[in-house]
Amino acid sequence: MHRVALQWIVGLLDERNIPFLIVGGLAAKGYGSERDLNDIDLFVPGEHFLSVVQAGQAFVSKAAAHRREEGWDLTYVQFTYEGVKVEVGSAEGPRILDAGKQAWIPLEIDVSRQETRQLLGMALPLMLKEDLIRYKAALSRPVDIEDIRAMRGST
């Protein structure tokens, strides 16, 4: 079902020429992680965020808002498509909780810093491996540690 949800969100973005960056577990899969996906996480530039929200309105499961939860401080919307959660964040000012320092730090999202990889039958723009490892190391949740180990073991 992740493939169907991914095709839906990528189609929605491509139709509108909106650049995006795949992050989280799906990006980690592109670099060698084999754990099951919980959801699909991606960012779009801040100026495109509201048009994404409007375009996917029929599938909103968590309204677009600024939230601080589970180590994240950002503006995002959650869609549910065919039972799969798709979370789209605004690249404008997201922060993450650095578990080691117990402090909020900026999460730099630059859609031009990407690597295209084939995943779930699609060519996707993934956050660069070193950027992904850096943010997952700061969060240091069990899933992040698992992803880092897998990514470091692959090319």
Backbone as JSON, one array per atom type, in Angstrom:
{
  "sequence": "MHRVALQWIVGLLDERNIPFLIVGGLAAKGYGSERDLNDIDLFVPGEHFLSVVQAGQAFVSKAAAHRREEGWDLTYVQFTYEGVKVEVGSAEGPRILDAGKQAWIPLEIDVSRQETRQLLGMALPLMLKEDLIRYKAALSRPVDIEDIRAMRGST",
  "N": [[0.81, -1.2, 0.0], [2.1, 1.17, 0.52], [3.37, 1.88, -1.81], [1.24, 2.68, -3.49], [0.23, 4.92, -2.1], [2.48, 6.52, -2.2], [2.74, 6.91, -4.97], [0.45, 8.42, -5.32], [0.94, 10.86, -3.82], [3.31, 11.78, -5.0], [2.45, 12.11, -7.63], [0.54, 14.14, -7.25], [2.23, 16.24, -6.45], [4.01, 16.43, -8.64], [2.23, 17.15, -10.73], [1.82, 19.78, -10.1], [4.26, 20.9, -10.27], [5.85, 20.99, -7.94], [8.66, 21.01, -5.98], [10.18, 18.47, -3.92], [11.33, 16.65, -1.01], [12.23, 13.54, 0.05], [12.25, 12.15, 3.25], [13.05, 10.67, 6.47], [11.97, 7.31, 7.31], [11.48, 6.18, 4.75], [13.41, 7.41, 3.13], [15.65, 6.42, 4.45], [15.38, 3.72, 3.79], [16.11, 3.84, 1.12], [18.8, 3.99, 1.4], [19.58, 1.61, 2.48], [18.24, 0.66, 4.82], [16.06, -1.76, 6.21], [13.79, -1.93, 7.68], [10.26, -2.06, 8.49], [8.05, 0.32, 7.05], [6.53, 3.07, 8.71], [5.19, 5.3, 7.85], [5.01, 7.78, 5.23], [7.28, 10.29, 4.79], [7.87, 13.64, 3.91], [9.24, 16.74, 2.71], [8.3, 19.99, 1.54], [9.09, 23.08, -0.15], [8.44, 26.03, 1.76], [6.82, 27.98, 0.48], [5.17, 26.49, -1.14], [3.64, 24.93, 0.45], [0.89, 25.39, 1.33], [-0.52, 25.04, -1.07], [-0.17, 22.33, -1.48], [-1.55, 21.31, 0.7], [-4.17, 22.15, 0.05], [-4.55, 20.8, -2.39], [-4.56, 18.13, -1.6], [-6.74, 17.97, 0.05], [-9.03, 16.29, 0.34], [-8.04, 14.05, 1.57], [-7.02, 14.65, 4.03], [-5.95, 13.84, 7.25], [-4.92, 14.82, 9.52], [-5.06, 18.05, 10.31], [-3.43, 20.81, 8.65], [-0.97, 22.41, 10.51], [1.07, 24.12, 12.92], [3.1, 22.18, 14.89], [4.46, 20.77, 17.9], [5.86, 17.91, 18.68], [6.86, 14.61, 19.68], [9.69, 14.97, 19.36], [9.79, 16.68, 17.22], [9.37, 19.91, 15.79], [7.48, 21.66, 13.92], [5.7, 22.76, 10.93], [3.16, 20.94, 9.53], [1.17, 18.7, 7.49], [-1.01, 15.92, 7.64], [-1.88, 13.32, 5.56], [-4.08, 10.64, 4.81], [-3.91, 8.01, 2.76], [-5.32, 5.37, 1.13], [-5.08, 3.96, 3.51], [-2.51, 4.53, 4.36], [-0.32, 6.65, 6.1], [0.7, 9.85, 5.09], [2.95, 12.26, 5.53], [3.47, 15.62, 5.12], [5.74, 18.1, 5.35], [6.43, 21.58, 5.94], [9.23, 23.19, 4.64], [10.05, 25.43, 5.84], [11.63, 26.55, 8.49], [11.74, 24.14, 10.24], [12.37, 22.31, 13.28], [14.26, 20.02, 15.31], [14.42, 17.88, 18.18], [17.36, 17.61, 19.81], [18.47, 14.84, 21.21], [20.68, 14.25, 22.81], [21.65, 16.75, 23.72], [19.36, 17.8, 24.72], [17.99, 19.94, 23.53], [16.37, 22.15, 21.22], [17.08, 22.1, 17.82], [17.85, 23.55, 14.6], [16.45, 22.04, 11.68], [17.82, 21.68, 8.78], [16.42, 21.98, 5.71], [16.91, 21.5, 2.45], [15.87, 21.35, -0.65], [17.45, 21.07, -2.87], [19.64, 19.67, -2.06], [20.01, 16.62, -2.56], [19.62, 13.15, -3.45], [18.84, 11.11, -6.12], [17.09, 8.14, -6.01], [15.99, 4.82, -6.78], [12.99, 3.65, -5.58], [10.37, 1.66, -4.41], [9.5, 1.35, -7.02], [9.79, 3.87, -8.17], [11.59, 6.83, -9.17], [13.04, 8.73, -6.8], [13.57, 11.82, -4.99], [15.81, 11.82, -2.53], [16.7, 12.87, 0.78], [20.06, 13.74, 1.34], [22.36, 11.17, 2.26], [24.25, 11.71, 4.34], [23.1, 13.94, 5.57], [20.68, 12.88, 6.43], [21.55, 10.92, 8.24], [22.73, 12.62, 10.11], [20.5, 14.07, 11.16], [18.94, 11.98, 12.14], [20.66, 10.93, 14.04], [20.69, 13.01, 15.89], [18.0, 13.0, 16.79], [17.81, 10.36, 17.79], [15.98, 8.26, 18.39], [14.8, 4.86, 18.92], [14.1, 3.77, 16.32], [15.54, 5.48, 14.7], [18.22, 4.97, 15.39], [18.37, 2.32, 14.54], [17.99, 2.72, 11.77], [20.28, 4.26, 11.17], [22.38, 2.47, 11.71], [21.89, 0.57, 9.68], [22.15, 2.19, 7.38], [24.82, 2.99, 7.53], [26.03, 0.61, 7.04], [25.73, 0.23, 4.37], [26.21, 1.21, 0.89]],
  "CA": [[0.0, 0.0, 0.0], [2.97, 2.34, 0.52], [3.63, 2.26, -3.21], [0.07, 3.39, -3.99], [0.21, 6.23, -1.44], [3.62, 7.27, -2.73], [2.38, 7.33, -6.32], [-0.55, 9.48, -5.2], [1.52, 12.13, -3.39], [4.27, 12.23, -6.02], [1.63, 12.6, -8.75], [-0.04, 15.42, -6.83], [3.31, 17.23, -6.46], [4.51, 16.59, -10.01], [1.23, 17.9, -11.51], [1.9, 21.2, -9.73], [5.69, 21.28, -10.34], [6.32, 21.31, -6.6], [9.81, 20.21, -5.58], [10.02, 17.84, -2.61], [12.47, 15.88, -0.52], [11.83, 12.39, 0.87], [13.07, 12.03, 4.46], [12.55, 9.63, 7.37], [12.19, 5.89, 7.06], [11.53, 5.86, 3.33], [14.74, 7.8, 2.67], [16.6, 5.44, 5.02], [15.25, 2.51, 2.96], [16.9, 4.07, -0.07], [20.22, 3.86, 1.74], [19.88, 0.3, 3.04], [17.41, 0.22, 5.94], [15.08, -2.76, 5.78], [12.66, -2.01, 8.62], [8.94, -1.74, 7.94], [7.71, 1.74, 7.07], [5.35, 3.51, 9.47], [4.5, 6.31, 7.06], [5.85, 8.42, 4.21], [7.59, 11.64, 5.25], [8.57, 14.47, 2.94], [9.15, 18.19, 2.88], [8.19, 20.85, 0.36], [9.41, 24.46, 0.2], [7.36, 26.72, 2.47], [5.89, 28.71, -0.4], [4.28, 25.54, -1.81], [2.97, 24.1, 1.45], [-0.57, 25.54, 1.32], [-1.12, 24.46, -2.27], [-0.2, 20.88, -1.26], [-2.67, 21.06, 1.62], [-5.41, 22.32, -0.7], [-4.66, 19.75, -3.41], [-4.84, 16.84, -0.97], [-7.76, 18.23, 1.07], [-9.96, 15.16, 0.53], [-7.37, 12.96, 2.29], [-6.41, 15.16, 5.27], [-6.31, 13.13, 8.48], [-4.48, 15.72, 10.59], [-5.06, 19.35, 9.64], [-2.16, 21.55, 8.58], [-0.77, 23.26, 11.68], [2.4, 24.05, 13.54], [3.04, 21.27, 16.04], [5.69, 20.33, 18.57], [5.55, 16.57, 19.2], [7.77, 13.5, 19.41], [11.0, 15.41, 18.89], [9.65, 17.51, 16.04], [8.75, 21.23, 15.94], [7.35, 22.04, 12.52], [4.38, 22.87, 10.33], [2.94, 19.83, 8.59], [-0.17, 18.15, 7.28], [-0.99, 14.47, 7.47], [-2.9, 12.74, 4.71], [-4.15, 9.18, 4.84], [-4.31, 7.55, 1.43], [-5.36, 3.9, 1.1], [-4.64, 3.46, 4.82], [-1.11, 4.89, 4.63], [-0.1, 8.05, 6.49], [1.66, 10.61, 4.3], [3.15, 13.52, 6.24], [4.17, 16.61, 4.31], [6.17, 19.22, 6.18], [6.94, 22.81, 5.33], [10.67, 23.32, 4.83], [10.29, 26.72, 6.47], [11.89, 26.59, 9.92], [11.54, 22.99, 11.12], [13.4, 22.02, 14.27], [14.17, 18.71, 15.94], [14.97, 17.84, 19.52], [18.62, 16.89, 19.93], [18.29, 14.03, 22.42], [21.88, 14.35, 23.65], [21.74, 18.09, 24.31], [18.03, 18.18, 25.19], [17.76, 21.29, 23.0], [15.82, 22.2, 19.88], [18.05, 22.55, 16.82], [17.24, 23.66, 13.27], [16.58, 20.96, 10.7], [18.0, 22.35, 7.49], [15.83, 21.27, 4.59], [17.26, 22.14, 1.19], [15.45, 20.35, -1.64], [18.49, 20.88, -3.88], [20.6, 18.7, -1.5], [19.27, 15.36, -2.69], [20.12, 12.1, -4.32], [17.71, 10.37, -6.68], [17.21, 6.69, -5.89], [14.8, 4.04, -7.12], [12.34, 3.05, -4.42], [8.97, 1.33, -4.66], [9.23, 1.5, -8.44], [9.83, 5.28, -8.58], [12.81, 7.6, -8.94], [12.66, 9.68, -5.76], [14.62, 12.69, -4.46], [16.02, 11.53, -1.12], [17.64, 13.67, 1.56], [21.39, 13.15, 1.26], [22.62, 10.2, 3.32], [24.92, 12.31, 5.51], [22.12, 14.82, 6.23], [19.72, 12.0, 7.08], [22.23, 10.34, 9.4], [22.92, 13.69, 11.1], [19.27, 14.38, 11.88], [18.51, 10.8, 12.88], [21.54, 10.83, 15.22], [20.23, 14.01, 16.86], [16.75, 12.51, 17.38], [18.23, 9.16, 18.54], [14.93, 7.32, 18.78], [15.21, 3.5, 18.52], [14.02, 3.58, 14.86], [16.62, 6.25, 14.08], [19.45, 4.22, 15.62], [18.3, 1.17, 13.63], [18.22, 3.22, 10.41], [21.69, 4.69, 11.04], [23.2, 1.24, 11.59], [21.67, -0.01, 8.35], [22.7, 3.1, 6.36], [26.29, 2.95, 7.61], [26.47, -0.67, 6.52], [25.49, 0.15, 2.92], [26.88, 2.26, 0.1]],
  "C": [[0.86, 1.27, 0.0], [3.23, 2.83, -0.9], [2.47, 3.09, -3.77], [0.0, 4.8, -3.4], [1.34, 7.12, -1.97], [3.32, 7.77, -4.14], [1.38, 8.47, -6.28], [0.11, 10.82, -4.86], [2.52, 12.66, -4.42], [3.53, 12.77, -7.24], [1.05, 13.97, -8.46], [1.02, 16.53, -6.91], [3.82, 17.49, -7.87], [3.55, 17.4, -10.88], [1.35, 19.41, -11.28], [3.34, 21.72, -9.78], [6.23, 21.72, -8.99], [7.5, 20.41, -6.26], [9.58, 19.62, -4.18], [11.26, 17.03, -2.27], [11.93, 14.78, 0.39], [12.8, 12.29, 2.04], [12.58, 10.82, 5.25], [12.86, 8.21, 6.91], [12.26, 5.51, 5.6], [12.89, 6.24, 2.74], [15.79, 6.81, 3.19], [16.56, 4.13, 4.25], [16.09, 2.64, 1.69], [18.39, 3.91, 0.14], [20.51, 2.57, 2.52], [19.05, -0.17, 4.22], [16.34, -0.75, 5.43], [13.88, -2.85, 6.72], [11.36, -1.62, 7.91], [8.69, -0.24, 8.06], [6.49, 1.99, 7.93], [4.51, 4.44, 8.62], [5.45, 6.8, 5.97], [6.02, 9.87, 4.65], [8.32, 12.4, 4.15], [8.37, 15.93, 3.28], [8.98, 18.85, 1.53], [8.61, 22.25, 0.79], [8.19, 25.16, 0.8], [6.35, 27.39, 1.57], [4.91, 27.79, -1.13], [3.39, 24.76, -0.84], [1.44, 24.19, 1.36], [-1.21, 24.96, 0.07], [-1.14, 22.93, -2.18], [-1.38, 20.52, -0.37], [-4.0, 21.13, 0.86], [-5.61, 21.18, -1.7], [-5.04, 18.4, -2.81], [-5.97, 16.89, 0.04], [-8.67, 17.03, 1.36], [-9.35, 14.04, 1.38], [-6.71, 13.42, 3.59], [-6.9, 14.36, 6.46], [-5.83, 13.88, 9.71], [-4.27, 17.07, 9.92], [-3.68, 20.02, 9.67], [-2.08, 22.5, 9.77], [0.68, 23.16, 12.1], [2.26, 23.2, 14.79], [4.43, 21.01, 16.61], [5.34, 19.01, 19.24], [6.62, 15.58, 18.81], [9.1, 13.93, 18.82], [10.98, 16.31, 17.68], [8.95, 18.82, 16.39], [8.66, 21.8, 14.53], [5.89, 22.23, 12.12], [4.23, 21.72, 9.34], [1.46, 19.49, 8.49], [-0.01, 16.64, 7.15], [-2.18, 14.07, 6.6], [-2.94, 11.24, 5.03], [-4.72, 8.75, 3.5], [-4.2, 6.04, 1.4], [-4.78, 3.31, 2.39], [-3.22, 3.81, 5.21], [-1.01, 6.37, 4.99], [1.0, 8.66, 5.62], [1.77, 11.97, 4.98], [4.03, 14.45, 5.42], [4.46, 17.81, 5.2], [6.57, 20.42, 5.34], [8.42, 22.91, 5.65], [11.05, 24.64, 5.51], [10.4, 26.57, 7.99], [11.67, 25.36, 10.78], [12.71, 22.83, 12.11], [13.18, 20.6, 14.8], [14.81, 18.8, 17.32], [16.23, 16.99, 19.51], [18.58, 16.16, 21.27], [19.48, 14.15, 23.37], [21.97, 15.67, 24.39], [20.44, 18.52, 24.98], [17.72, 19.63, 24.8], [17.21, 21.18, 21.59], [16.87, 22.78, 18.94], [17.37, 22.65, 15.46], [17.45, 22.39, 12.45], [16.63, 21.64, 9.35], [17.45, 21.48, 6.38], [16.1, 22.07, 3.32], [16.95, 21.12, 0.1], [16.48, 20.14, -2.75], [19.58, 19.91, -3.38], [19.89, 17.34, -1.46], [20.02, 14.38, -3.56], [18.91, 11.33, -4.81], [18.02, 8.88, -6.59], [15.9, 6.04, -6.29], [14.26, 3.37, -5.87], [10.87, 2.81, -4.76], [8.58, 1.61, -6.11], [9.26, 2.93, -8.96], [11.21, 5.87, -8.33], [12.44, 8.73, -7.99], [13.83, 10.54, -5.29], [14.74, 12.49, -2.94], [16.94, 12.57, -0.49], [18.99, 12.97, 1.47], [21.66, 12.28, 2.48], [23.25, 10.84, 4.55], [23.98, 13.25, 6.27], [21.12, 13.99, 7.02], [20.33, 11.37, 8.34], [22.39, 11.4, 10.49], [21.63, 13.96, 11.87], [18.76, 13.18, 12.67], [19.39, 10.59, 14.13], [21.12, 11.82, 16.3], [18.96, 13.52, 17.55], [17.0, 11.29, 18.27], [17.11, 8.3, 19.09], [15.37, 5.91, 18.36], [15.15, 3.28, 17.0], [15.14, 4.33, 14.15], [17.96, 5.52, 14.22], [19.51, 3.01, 14.68], [18.59, 1.6, 12.19], [19.69, 3.6, 10.2], [22.59, 3.48, 10.88], [23.1, 0.65, 10.2], [22.3, 0.87, 7.27], [24.23, 3.07, 6.38], [26.85, 1.66, 7.06], [26.3, -0.81, 5.03], [26.2, 1.28, 2.21], [25.91, 3.28, -0.39]]
}
